[in-house]
Amino acid sequence: MSSVRVSLAGVLVGAALAAGCASNSAPPGFLLAPAEAQKTAWGGWITVEMRPRTSPAVTAPVPEAGEDPMPVNYWNARWDARWKKGICEGELIAIGDDSVYVQTGRGLAAAGLADVANARLTGYDAETGRLSSWAALGTLSTASHGFFALISLPIWVIAGSAISASQSHKPVVDAPDRSWADMRQYARFPQGLPPGLERGRLRGRPPL
Amino acid sequence: MAGGNRSTLMAPRRGGRGHFSALATLAFAVAALGLAAAAGCAAHVQKRRLLTPDEFLTGRLGAAALPPATAQQQEVGGQTKRRPPKDMPDFLKAHLKDGRVVIFSSWQVDPSSRRVTGQGTALDLNRAVSASGARSVPLDSVALFESNVIETSNGVYDLAGLTVLSAAVSIVCILNPKSCFGSCPTFYLWDGEKQSLQAEGFSASVSPSLEASDVDALYRARPQGQRLSITMRNEALETHVVRYVDLLAAPRGPGERVFATPAGDFVATSELRSPERCSAEEGDCRDALLAFDGRERFSLADSTDLAAREQIDLEFAPRAGGDWGLVLASRQTLLTTYLFYQALAYMGRSAGAWLAALERGDASTRERSRALGELLGGIEVLGQDATGEWVVLGSTRETGPLAADVRLLPLPEGVTKLRLRLARGAWRVDWVALARVERRVEPLRLPPARVLRDGAEDPEILARLRERSRPVTTLPGDAYELIYDLPGDPAGCELFVESRGYYLEWMREQWLAEENPAMAAIMFTEPRLALRLMAPDFKRLEPRMETLFWESRYVKR
C-alpha cells in the first residue's frame, strides 16, 4: 500500500471515528460546561422516544399571577414537531419508579418507563469542540512535516477523531443500554419528584 | 559531486529569506499547536456522585468538613481563603426532600447536631435563588447530597503527547529541512541476525550524464540457502533511475575472503592481520579499527578549511613474502552531503539550468562539477620507503555516508609502516587489516531471478532490470525485493552487488529561498575558496548531523 493510500485510509478512518461522536438534540447553550454545571441544579437534556401508540401524560403549567398562561419555553420550541414522531425532549426533571419526567415546551411530561423505546440523556457540555479544534490545528500543523505528513496527518486525524468521539460520550447516558438509575444523577430532582409537588407550578429552565 | 546523495544538514543562512521562511513556518506550526493545546486544555469531564445523608456523614466528603485546622489555605488577594483538597468538590449540593436545593461553596458538618452549615445559595423548585449567604441545613431534611469533581479530560493528555511529538517533527523538518535522510538506492540484506543496510548504489551519479556503475561488497551478508534476497529501497526525497542491480559471486576457497580493489579487480585472500599500532592526532585509535563491527574512527572537520588533511599512522608486524594488500572498510561522513545540498540551495531556481548545462557540457564541464569532491579527496594510502620518505601507494574512495564499503589496496613488498591521509571530518574508518593476496578471481554475474513488490511478483520490473534498456524509476518509499539464485554452495563465493543508474535530487522550497548564484559560482570555479567559506556554517551543524540524518530517514511502512 502506498503512503498516499495509507494517508487516505487514515483520513477515512478518522472520518468514520468522527461520525462516532455522540450526538444530542439539546438547543445551543442549554448544556453547561462542567465547571458551570456544578454551580447550578438544572437537569440534563433528555430525548425520549416512545413506543408506537404510546404517549406521555402532560401537565400543562398553571399560570401564576401575571404570567403568560402558556409561557414560551425557549429551550424546546421544536417540541410540537417532535411530538408527532413520538419523541419528547427537554430537561430531565426526575426519574421515578415507573416514569420519567421531562419538562417540555407544553409542560411536565410523564412517560411510563415501559412505554419508552429508548432515551438519551446528555448531562453537560462535553466541550468536544475544544478537542476537535485542537486536533484540526494539529492536523494543519503537519503541513510543516514534509513527507512525514503522510504518516503524521492520518495519525492526527485518527487520534483526534477518536479522542473527540470518546470525549463526546462522557456525559451521555443511553437507555436501555444503561439503567435509568444511571440517569438520575443528572435530573433536576435526583431524589425523584418531591412529594406534594404541584406539577403545573413547575417551569422550564429559562434561556441564559 | 562526491557524496551527493545524502541528506543535507545545512544551517539556514543568517538573515536569508530561507531562514525567515523557515522560522515563519515554524512559528505558525508551533503557534497553531500552542493555541490548540491552550483551548483543548479546558476540556473537562465531570464526575458526579449522589450520597444519602448517612453515606455523606460517614464518608470522606462529610469527614473533610473543612475544620480550620485541616483545611488547605490559599492566599487570594491578601486574604486567606480555605480551599478543599484537589480531589474534593468545590461545591456541595444538598437536595432537600421538598425539592429545593442548597449549593454550598464551603461547608462544615456537625455530626452531633446533624447539620451542614456553610456559605451557599438556596434555590427553589424552579431553581430561582431564594436566599444566599450563611446557610444551615439539617441532615434530616436532605434527600441526597451531590458532589461534582471536575477533572481535565484524558483526551487532553493524549493530544498533548501527540502535540509534543508533532512539534518535534515540525522543528526538525522546518529548522533543518535538508536534514531528512537522503540516499541513492539502499540495499538491505540478512546479516545473520536481521535485515541490515549493507550497501548503497551509484552515490556519485547525481544526474543522467553521471550515470555510473558501482560495486559494493556484501561482506556481512549471510545467505539463507541457495537464494539471496536483497531489498532495494528509495528512502529519500529523490527519484532513482536504476538500470540494473546484479549480484557478483566471486569464488573463494575455505578460509578465504575476496575483496574488490580500487582498480575494479577481485582478489582472493587467505590471511588477515590486524595492525599492531594505530595512531592519529587523538592518540591510539587501534581499538576502533580492529574489526568490521560498526565501531568507527572519525574526526571533526577543520573549522577554517573543509579540505584540511589529517593522517592515521598504521604499523604492522613484518610479514613473509608474497603479495599483500591493505583492507580498508570506510564510509564518508555527511560532509559531502552537506556540500551537495548546499550547492543545490545556492543554485536555487537555476538548479535546473545548471544541471542542464552539465548534461550538455563536455567532459571538462563534468570534471569541473567534481572539483569540490576532488579537493576533499578519498583516503590516500602512503608507505614509508627505504629512505624513510612517505610515498603515495594509492587511494580508495567509496562515495556515500550510509554503508561502509570494503576495498583492498595492493601494497608493494616490504612496506610495514603505512599512513592514511584524508580530509579531516570527511571519513569514517571502520576496519584496517593486511591481507595476503592469493590470486585474482573472476566473479559470476547474476541478474535477479525474481522481483517482489509488496510481496507480489513484479515481472515488469524484473524484465527491465534484466534487459537494462528500460531502467526502473523509483520514488520515495518504494521498495523492491530482488531474489537471486546462488551458484553452488553459498560458502564458496564472496558476494558483491553491482548497480548502475543515476538519481535526481528533489528541490525543496526552503532551498529555493537560499539561492545565491555568486556562491554557486564560487563552488564550481573556486572550490578551494568555497571550502573555506562554508566551513563555519558546516561546523555549527556538524555535532548533531549524524543523529538528525538517521532519525529523519523516510521509510514506507
PDB file of N, CA and C in Angstrom, chain B residues 10-95:
ATOM      1  N   MET B  10      22.346  21.550   6.511  1.00  0.00           N
ATOM      2  CA  MET B  10      22.893  22.877   6.370  1.00  0.00           C
ATOM      3  C   MET B  10      22.202  23.827   7.321  1.00  0.00           C
ATOM      4  N   ALA B  11      22.975  24.781   7.762  1.00  0.00           N
ATOM      5  CA  ALA B  11      22.356  25.828   8.565  1.00  0.00           C
ATOM      6  C   ALA B  11      21.664  26.789   7.619  1.00  0.00           C
ATOM      7  N   PRO B  12      20.461  27.246   7.965  1.00  0.00           N
ATOM      8  CA  PRO B  12      19.848  28.283   7.159  1.00  0.00           C
ATOM      9  C   PRO B  12      20.752  29.506   7.184  1.00  0.00           C
ATOM     10  N   ARG B  13      20.819  30.191   6.084  1.00  0.00           N
ATOM     11  CA  ARG B  13      21.714  31.329   6.039  1.00  0.00           C
ATOM     12  C   ARG B  13      21.213  32.427   6.959  1.00  0.00           C
ATOM     13  N   ARG B  14      22.147  33.015   7.648  1.00  0.00           N
ATOM     14  CA  ARG B  14      21.748  34.072   8.574  1.00  0.00           C
ATOM     15  C   ARG B  14      21.120  35.216   7.802  1.00  0.00           C
ATOM     16  N   GLY B  15      19.954  35.585   8.223  1.00  0.00           N
ATOM     17  CA  GLY B  15      19.293  36.725   7.612  1.00  0.00           C
ATOM     18  C   GLY B  15      18.747  36.447   6.245  1.00  0.00           C
ATOM     19  N   GLY B  16      18.884  35.242   5.759  1.00  0.00           N
ATOM     20  CA  GLY B  16      18.392  34.930   4.429  1.00  0.00           C
ATOM     21  C   GLY B  16      16.895  34.698   4.438  1.00  0.00           C
ATOM     22  N   ARG B  17      16.287  34.757   3.253  1.00  0.00           N
ATOM     23  CA  ARG B  17      14.852  34.538   3.160  1.00  0.00           C
ATOM     24  C   ARG B  17      14.488  33.140   3.605  1.00  0.00           C
ATOM     25  N   GLY B  18      15.417  32.203   3.326  1.00  0.00           N
ATOM     26  CA  GLY B  18      15.133  30.839   3.713  1.00  0.00           C
ATOM     27  C   GLY B  18      14.990  30.706   5.207  1.00  0.00           C
ATOM     28  N   HIS B  19      15.870  31.388   5.904  1.00  0.00           N
ATOM     29  CA  HIS B  19      15.815  31.348   7.349  1.00  0.00           C
ATOM     30  C   HIS B  19      14.507  31.945   7.842  1.00  0.00           C
ATOM     31  N   PHE B  20      14.141  33.102   7.251  1.00  0.00           N
ATOM     32  CA  PHE B  20      12.912  33.764   7.673  1.00  0.00           C
ATOM     33  C   PHE B  20      11.717  32.883   7.390  1.00  0.00           C
ATOM     34  N   SER B  21      11.711  32.317   6.169  1.00  0.00           N
ATOM     35  CA  SER B  21      10.576  31.476   5.794  1.00  0.00           C
ATOM     36  C   SER B  21      10.450  30.286   6.733  1.00  0.00           C
ATOM     37  N   ALA B  22      11.590  29.679   7.045  1.00  0.00           N
ATOM     38  CA  ALA B  22      11.560  28.516   7.932  1.00  0.00           C
ATOM     39  C   ALA B  22      11.044  28.901   9.303  1.00  0.00           C
ATOM     40  N   LEU B  23      11.529  30.029   9.805  1.00  0.00           N
ATOM     41  CA  LEU B  23      11.087  30.443  11.125  1.00  0.00           C
ATOM     42  C   LEU B  23       9.613  30.812  11.126  1.00  0.00           C
ATOM     43  N   ALA B  24       9.181  31.441  10.012  1.00  0.00           N
ATOM     44  CA  ALA B  24       7.766  31.806   9.933  1.00  0.00           C
ATOM     45  C   ALA B  24       6.893  30.559   9.935  1.00  0.00           C
ATOM     46  N   THR B  25       7.315  29.551   9.172  1.00  0.00           N
ATOM     47  CA  THR B  25       6.545  28.310   9.139  1.00  0.00           C
ATOM     48  C   THR B  25       6.569  27.640  10.500  1.00  0.00           C
ATOM     49  N   LEU B  26       7.742  27.665  11.115  1.00  0.00           N
ATOM     50  CA  LEU B  26       7.841  27.059  12.445  1.00  0.00           C
ATOM     51  C   LEU B  26       6.941  27.798  13.430  1.00  0.00           C
ATOM     52  N   ALA B  27       6.993  29.144  13.336  1.00  0.00           N
ATOM     53  CA  ALA B  27       6.163  29.934  14.241  1.00  0.00           C
ATOM     54  C   ALA B  27       4.696  29.587  14.050  1.00  0.00           C
ATOM     55  N   PHE B  28       4.299  29.424  12.783  1.00  0.00           N
ATOM     56  CA  PHE B  28       2.899  29.076  12.522  1.00  0.00           C
ATOM     57  C   PHE B  28       2.553  27.725  13.138  1.00  0.00           C
ATOM     58  N   ALA B  29       3.416  26.752  12.886  1.00  0.00           N
ATOM     59  CA  ALA B  29       3.121  25.400  13.368  1.00  0.00           C
ATOM     60  C   ALA B  29       3.065  25.368  14.890  1.00  0.00           C
ATOM     61  N   VAL B  30       4.057  26.013  15.516  1.00  0.00           N
ATOM     62  CA  VAL B  30       4.084  25.988  16.978  1.00  0.00           C
ATOM     63  C   VAL B  30       2.919  26.786  17.547  1.00  0.00           C
ATOM     64  N   ALA B  31       2.627  27.949  16.899  1.00  0.00           N
ATOM     65  CA  ALA B  31       1.503  28.752  17.380  1.00  0.00           C
ATOM     66  C   ALA B  31       0.196  27.982  17.247  1.00  0.00           C
ATOM     67  N   ALA B  32       0.040  27.302  16.108  1.00  0.00           N
ATOM     68  CA  ALA B  32      -1.190  26.542  15.898  1.00  0.00           C
ATOM     69  C   ALA B  32      -1.340  25.464  16.964  1.00  0.00           C
ATOM     70  N   LEU B  33      -0.259  24.758  17.194  1.00  0.00           N
ATOM     71  CA  LEU B  33      -0.316  23.693  18.202  1.00  0.00           C
ATOM     72  C   LEU B  33      -0.507  24.279  19.597  1.00  0.00           C
ATOM     73  N   GLY B  34       0.162  25.411  19.851  1.00  0.00           N
ATOM     74  CA  GLY B  34       0.035  26.019  21.161  1.00  0.00           C
ATOM     75  C   GLY B  34      -1.378  26.508  21.425  1.00  0.00           C
ATOM     76  N   LEU B  35      -1.953  27.199  20.436  1.00  0.00           N
ATOM     77  CA  LEU B  35      -3.328  27.676  20.592  1.00  0.00           C
ATOM     78  C   LEU B  35      -4.284  26.510  20.782  1.00  0.00           C
ATOM     79  N   ALA B  36      -4.054  25.494  19.960  1.00  0.00           N
ATOM     80  CA  ALA B  36      -4.937  24.329  20.049  1.00  0.00           C
ATOM     81  C   ALA B  36      -4.832  23.694  21.430  1.00  0.00           C
ATOM     82  N   ALA B  37      -3.593  23.578  21.895  1.00  0.00           N
ATOM     83  CA  ALA B  37      -3.405  22.952  23.204  1.00  0.00           C
ATOM     84  C   ALA B  37      -4.036  23.802  24.294  1.00  0.00           C
ATOM     85  N   ALA B  38      -3.848  25.127  24.174  1.00  0.00           N
ATOM     86  CA  ALA B  38      -4.414  26.007  25.194  1.00  0.00           C
ATOM     87  C   ALA B  38      -5.936  25.880  25.232  1.00  0.00           C
ATOM     88  N   ALA B  39      -6.541  25.824  24.057  1.00  0.00           N
ATOM     89  CA  ALA B  39      -8.001  25.690  24.008  1.00  0.00           C
ATOM     90  C   ALA B  39      -8.431  24.316  24.504  1.00  0.00           C
ATOM     91  N   GLY B  40      -7.683  23.325  24.082  1.00  0.00           N
ATOM     92  CA  GLY B  40      -8.073  21.964  24.434  1.00  0.00           C
ATOM     93  C   GLY B  40      -7.882  21.647  25.897  1.00  0.00           C
ATOM     94  N   CYS B  41      -6.959  22.366  26.544  1.00  0.00           N
ATOM     95  CA  CYS B  41      -6.716  22.088  27.956  1.00  0.00           C
ATOM     96  C   CYS B  41      -7.955  22.374  28.800  1.00  0.00           C
ATOM     97  N   ALA B  42      -8.873  23.154  28.244  1.00  0.00           N
ATOM     98  CA  ALA B  42     -10.073  23.481  29.000  1.00  0.00           C
ATOM     99  C   ALA B  42     -11.149  22.406  28.858  1.00  0.00           C
ATOM    100  N   ALA B  43     -10.835  21.310  28.201  1.00  0.00           N
ATOM    101  CA  ALA B  43     -11.810  20.233  28.064  1.00  0.00           C
ATOM    102  C   ALA B  43     -11.808  19.395  29.340  1.00  0.00           C
ATOM    103  N   HIS B  44     -12.982  19.288  29.945  1.00  0.00           N
ATOM    104  CA  HIS B  44     -13.064  18.613  31.241  1.00  0.00           C
ATOM    105  C   HIS B  44     -14.100  17.510  31.208  1.00  0.00           C
ATOM    106  N   VAL B  45     -14.039  16.703  32.228  1.00  0.00           N
ATOM    107  CA  VAL B  45     -15.105  15.740  32.474  1.00  0.00           C
ATOM    108  C   VAL B  45     -15.593  15.971  33.899  1.00  0.00           C
ATOM    109  N   GLN B  46     -16.835  15.608  34.106  1.00  0.00           N
ATOM    110  CA  GLN B  46     -17.456  15.834  35.408  1.00  0.00           C
ATOM    111  C   GLN B  46     -17.759  14.486  36.051  1.00  0.00           C
ATOM    112  N   LYS B  47     -17.273  14.306  37.252  1.00  0.00           N
ATOM    113  CA  LYS B  47     -17.589  13.079  37.983  1.00  0.00           C
ATOM    114  C   LYS B  47     -18.573  13.440  39.087  1.00  0.00           C
ATOM    115  N   ARG B  48     -19.803  12.989  38.908  1.00  0.00           N
ATOM    116  CA  ARG B  48     -20.888  13.356  39.830  1.00  0.00           C
ATOM    117  C   ARG B  48     -21.215  12.164  40.716  1.00  0.00           C
ATOM    118  N   ARG B  49     -21.411  12.447  41.994  1.00  0.00           N
ATOM    119  CA  ARG B  49     -21.783  11.390  42.930  1.00  0.00           C
ATOM    120  C   ARG B  49     -22.991  11.829  43.730  1.00  0.00           C
ATOM    121  N   LEU B  50     -23.858  10.867  44.012  1.00  0.00           N
ATOM    122  CA  LEU B  50     -25.007  11.117  44.879  1.00  0.00           C
ATOM    123  C   LEU B  50     -24.826  10.291  46.149  1.00  0.00           C
ATOM    124  N   LEU B  51     -25.055  10.933  47.279  1.00  0.00           N
ATOM    125  CA  LEU B  51     -24.886  10.254  48.561  1.00  0.00           C
ATOM    126  C   LEU B  51     -26.109  10.508  49.434  1.00  0.00           C
ATOM    127  N   THR B  52     -26.500   9.483  50.136  1.00  0.00           N
ATOM    128  CA  THR B  52     -27.533   9.695  51.148  1.00  0.00           C
ATOM    129  C   THR B  52     -26.894  10.432  52.313  1.00  0.00           C
ATOM    130  N   PRO B  53     -27.710  11.043  53.162  1.00  0.00           N
ATOM    131  CA  PRO B  53     -27.120  11.756  54.315  1.00  0.00           C
ATOM    132  C   PRO B  53     -26.219  10.870  55.152  1.00  0.00           C
ATOM    133  N   ASP B  54     -26.598   9.631  55.357  1.00  0.00           N
ATOM    134  CA  ASP B  54     -25.746   8.751  56.156  1.00  0.00           C
ATOM    135  C   ASP B  54     -24.426   8.464  55.440  1.00  0.00           C
ATOM    136  N   GLU B  55     -24.515   8.208  54.162  1.00  0.00           N
ATOM    137  CA  GLU B  55     -23.278   7.984  53.395  1.00  0.00           C
ATOM    138  C   GLU B  55     -22.401   9.228  53.448  1.00  0.00           C
ATOM    139  N   PHE B  56     -23.040  10.369  53.343  1.00  0.00           N
ATOM    140  CA  PHE B  56     -22.299  11.628  53.392  1.00  0.00           C
ATOM    141  C   PHE B  56     -21.606  11.805  54.734  1.00  0.00           C
ATOM    142  N   LEU B  57     -22.326  11.492  55.778  1.00  0.00           N
ATOM    143  CA  LEU B  57     -21.811  11.714  57.120  1.00  0.00           C
ATOM    144  C   LEU B  57     -20.630  10.797  57.425  1.00  0.00           C
ATOM    145  N   THR B  58     -20.704   9.577  56.952  1.00  0.00           N
ATOM    146  CA  THR B  58     -19.641   8.616  57.265  1.00  0.00           C
ATOM    147  C   THR B  58     -18.538   8.614  56.223  1.00  0.00           C
ATOM    148  N   GLY B  59     -18.784   9.225  55.108  1.00  0.00           N
ATOM    149  CA  GLY B  59     -17.790   9.203  54.036  1.00  0.00           C
ATOM    150  C   GLY B  59     -16.796  10.338  54.153  1.00  0.00           C
ATOM    151  N   ARG B  60     -15.875  10.354  53.235  1.00  0.00           N
ATOM    152  CA  ARG B  60     -14.794  11.335  53.266  1.00  0.00           C
ATOM    153  C   ARG B  60     -15.322  12.757  53.046  1.00  0.00           C
ATOM    154  N   LEU B  61     -16.381  12.833  52.250  1.00  0.00           N
ATOM    155  CA  LEU B  61     -16.928  14.149  51.941  1.00  0.00           C
ATOM    156  C   LEU B  61     -17.416  14.842  53.206  1.00  0.00           C
ATOM    157  N   GLY B  62     -18.073  14.053  54.042  1.00  0.00           N
ATOM    158  CA  GLY B  62     -18.561  14.629  55.283  1.00  0.00           C
ATOM    159  C   GLY B  62     -17.457  14.813  56.299  1.00  0.00           C
ATOM    160  N   ALA B  63     -16.518  13.882  56.299  1.00  0.00           N
ATOM    161  CA  ALA B  63     -15.420  13.960  57.260  1.00  0.00           C
ATOM    162  C   ALA B  63     -14.519  15.153  56.959  1.00  0.00           C
ATOM    163  N   ALA B  64     -14.316  15.408  55.689  1.00  0.00           N
ATOM    164  CA  ALA B  64     -13.474  16.542  55.297  1.00  0.00           C
ATOM    165  C   ALA B  64     -14.332  17.797  55.320  1.00  0.00           C
ATOM    166  N   ALA B  65     -14.822  18.064  56.481  1.00  0.00           N
ATOM    167  CA  ALA B  65     -15.801  19.135  56.592  1.00  0.00           C
ATOM    168  C   ALA B  65     -15.159  20.485  56.822  1.00  0.00           C
ATOM    169  N   LEU B  66     -13.921  20.564  56.415  1.00  0.00           N
ATOM    170  CA  LEU B  66     -13.190  21.810  56.464  1.00  0.00           C
ATOM    171  C   LEU B  66     -13.115  22.430  57.848  1.00  0.00           C
ATOM    172  N   PRO B  67     -12.732  21.629  58.852  1.00  0.00           N
ATOM    173  CA  PRO B  67     -12.411  22.299  60.104  1.00  0.00           C
ATOM    174  C   PRO B  67     -11.171  23.152  59.879  1.00  0.00           C
ATOM    175  N   PRO B  68     -11.073  24.273  60.510  1.00  0.00           N
ATOM    176  CA  PRO B  68      -9.987  25.215  60.214  1.00  0.00           C
ATOM    177  C   PRO B  68      -8.605  24.594  60.327  1.00  0.00           C
ATOM    178  N   ALA B  69      -8.455  23.606  61.213  1.00  0.00           N
ATOM    179  CA  ALA B  69      -7.106  23.062  61.418  1.00  0.00           C
ATOM    180  C   ALA B  69      -6.631  22.248  60.231  1.00  0.00           C
ATOM    181  N   THR B  70      -7.530  21.690  59.427  1.00  0.00           N
ATOM    182  CA  THR B  70      -7.091  20.814  58.344  1.00  0.00           C
ATOM    183  C   THR B  70      -7.342  21.397  56.963  1.00  0.00           C
ATOM    184  N   ALA B  71      -8.052  22.446  56.893  1.00  0.00           N
ATOM    185  CA  ALA B  71      -8.355  22.981  55.565  1.00  0.00           C
ATOM    186  C   ALA B  71      -7.096  23.511  54.887  1.00  0.00           C
ATOM    187  N   GLN B  72      -7.008  23.281  53.607  1.00  0.00           N
ATOM    188  CA  GLN B  72      -5.916  23.862  52.857  1.00  0.00           C
ATOM    189  C   GLN B  72      -6.181  25.356  52.734  1.00  0.00           C
ATOM    190  N   GLN B  73      -5.112  26.106  52.791  1.00  0.00           N
ATOM    191  CA  GLN B  73      -5.277  27.542  52.762  1.00  0.00           C
ATOM    192  C   GLN B  73      -4.627  28.095  51.516  1.00  0.00           C
ATOM    193  N   GLN B  74      -5.245  29.107  50.990  1.00  0.00           N
ATOM    194  CA  GLN B  74      -4.724  29.704  49.766  1.00  0.00           C
ATOM    195  C   GLN B  74      -4.815  31.209  49.890  1.00  0.00           C
ATOM    196  N   GLU B  75      -3.711  31.855  49.593  1.00  0.00           N
ATOM    197  CA  GLU B  75      -3.708  33.310  49.672  1.00  0.00           C
ATOM    198  C   GLU B  75      -4.348  33.876  48.408  1.00  0.00           C
ATOM    199  N   VAL B  76      -5.410  34.578  48.573  1.00  0.00           N
ATOM    200  CA  VAL B  76      -6.077  35.195  47.435  1.00  0.00           C
ATOM    201  C   VAL B  76      -6.318  36.660  47.759  1.00  0.00           C
ATOM    202  N   GLY B  77      -5.653  37.515  46.978  1.00  0.00           N
ATOM    203  CA  GLY B  77      -5.864  38.943  47.174  1.00  0.00           C
ATOM    204  C   GLY B  77      -5.577  39.408  48.583  1.00  0.00           C
ATOM    205  N   GLY B  78      -4.539  38.822  49.181  1.00  0.00           N
ATOM    206  CA  GLY B  78      -4.176  39.248  50.517  1.00  0.00           C
ATOM    207  C   GLY B  78      -5.014  38.619  51.611  1.00  0.00           C
ATOM    208  N   GLN B  79      -6.057  37.867  51.217  1.00  0.00           N
ATOM    209  CA  GLN B  79      -6.880  37.211  52.223  1.00  0.00           C
ATOM    210  C   GLN B  79      -6.679  35.707  52.149  1.00  0.00           C
ATOM    211  N   THR B  80      -6.829  35.097  53.265  1.00  0.00           N
ATOM    212  CA  THR B  80      -6.699  33.650  53.301  1.00  0.00           C
ATOM    213  C   THR B  80      -8.048  33.016  52.998  1.00  0.00           C
ATOM    214  N   LYS B  81      -8.041  32.197  51.944  1.00  0.00           N
ATOM    215  CA  LYS B  81      -9.290  31.547  51.559  1.00  0.00           C
ATOM    216  C   LYS B  81      -9.106  30.052  51.696  1.00  0.00           C
ATOM    217  N   ARG B  82     -10.036  29.436  52.354  1.00  0.00           N
ATOM    218  CA  ARG B  82      -9.940  27.997  52.534  1.00  0.00           C
ATOM    219  C   ARG B  82     -10.373  27.291  51.265  1.00  0.00           C
ATOM    220  N   ARG B  83      -9.591  26.324  50.907  1.00  0.00           N
ATOM    221  CA  ARG B  83      -9.896  25.557  49.700  1.00  0.00           C
ATOM    222  C   ARG B  83      -9.921  24.081  50.048  1.00  0.00           C
ATOM    223  N   PRO B  84     -10.805  23.318  49.465  1.00  0.00           N
ATOM    224  CA  PRO B  84     -10.798  21.888  49.696  1.00  0.00           C
ATOM    225  C   PRO B  84      -9.632  21.242  48.965  1.00  0.00           C
ATOM    226  N   PRO B  85      -9.241  20.040  49.364  1.00  0.00           N
ATOM    227  CA  PRO B  85      -8.201  19.327  48.617  1.00  0.00           C
ATOM    228  C   PRO B  85      -8.630  19.159  47.161  1.00  0.00           C
ATOM    229  N   LYS B  86      -7.621  18.839  46.307  1.00  0.00           N
ATOM    230  CA  LYS B  86      -7.904  18.801  44.881  1.00  0.00           C
ATOM    231  C   LYS B  86      -8.929  17.743  44.496  1.00  0.00           C
ATOM    232  N   ASP B  87      -8.939  16.625  45.217  1.00  0.00           N
ATOM    233  CA  ASP B  87      -9.887  15.592  44.850  1.00  0.00           C
ATOM    234  C   ASP B  87     -11.236  15.795  45.519  1.00  0.00           C
ATOM    235  N   MET B  88     -11.395  16.916  46.169  1.00  0.00           N
ATOM    236  CA  MET B  88     -12.679  17.235  46.774  1.00  0.00           C
ATOM    237  C   MET B  88     -13.422  18.213  45.874  1.00  0.00           C
ATOM    238  N   PRO B  89     -14.755  18.166  45.920  1.00  0.00           N
ATOM    239  CA  PRO B  89     -15.512  19.078  45.056  1.00  0.00           C
ATOM    240  C   PRO B  89     -15.423  20.510  45.553  1.00  0.00           C
ATOM    241  N   ASP B  90     -15.607  21.436  44.639  1.00  0.00           N
ATOM    242  CA  ASP B  90     -15.642  22.840  45.015  1.00  0.00           C
ATOM    243  C   ASP B  90     -16.998  23.212  45.600  1.00  0.00           C
ATOM    244  N   PHE B  91     -17.997  22.457  45.203  1.00  0.00           N
ATOM    245  CA  PHE B  91     -19.352  22.766  45.662  1.00  0.00           C
ATOM    246  C   PHE B  91     -20.017  21.486  46.176  1.00  0.00           C
ATOM    247  N   LEU B  92     -20.886  21.684  47.118  1.00  0.00           N
ATOM    248  CA  LEU B  92     -21.679  20.573  47.642  1.00  0.00           C
ATOM    249  C   LEU B  92     -23.151  20.957  47.501  1.00  0.00           C
ATOM    250  N   LYS B  93     -23.897  20.067  46.872  1.00  0.00           N
ATOM    251  CA  LYS B  93     -25.321  20.350  46.696  1.00  0.00           C
ATOM    252  C   LYS B  93     -26.112  19.459  47.652  1.00  0.00           C
ATOM    253  N   ALA B  94     -26.991  20.118  48.401  1.00  0.00           N
ATOM    254  CA  ALA B  94     -27.890  19.371  49.283  1.00  0.00           C
ATOM    255  C   ALA B  94     -29.284  19.418  48.650  1.00  0.00           C
ATOM    256  N   HIS B  95     -29.696  18.294  48.101  1.00  0.00           N
ATOM    257  CA  HIS B  95     -31.039  18.216  47.516  1.00  0.00           C
ATOM    258  C   HIS B  95     -32.017  17.917  48.646  1.00  0.00           C
TER     259      HIS B  95
END
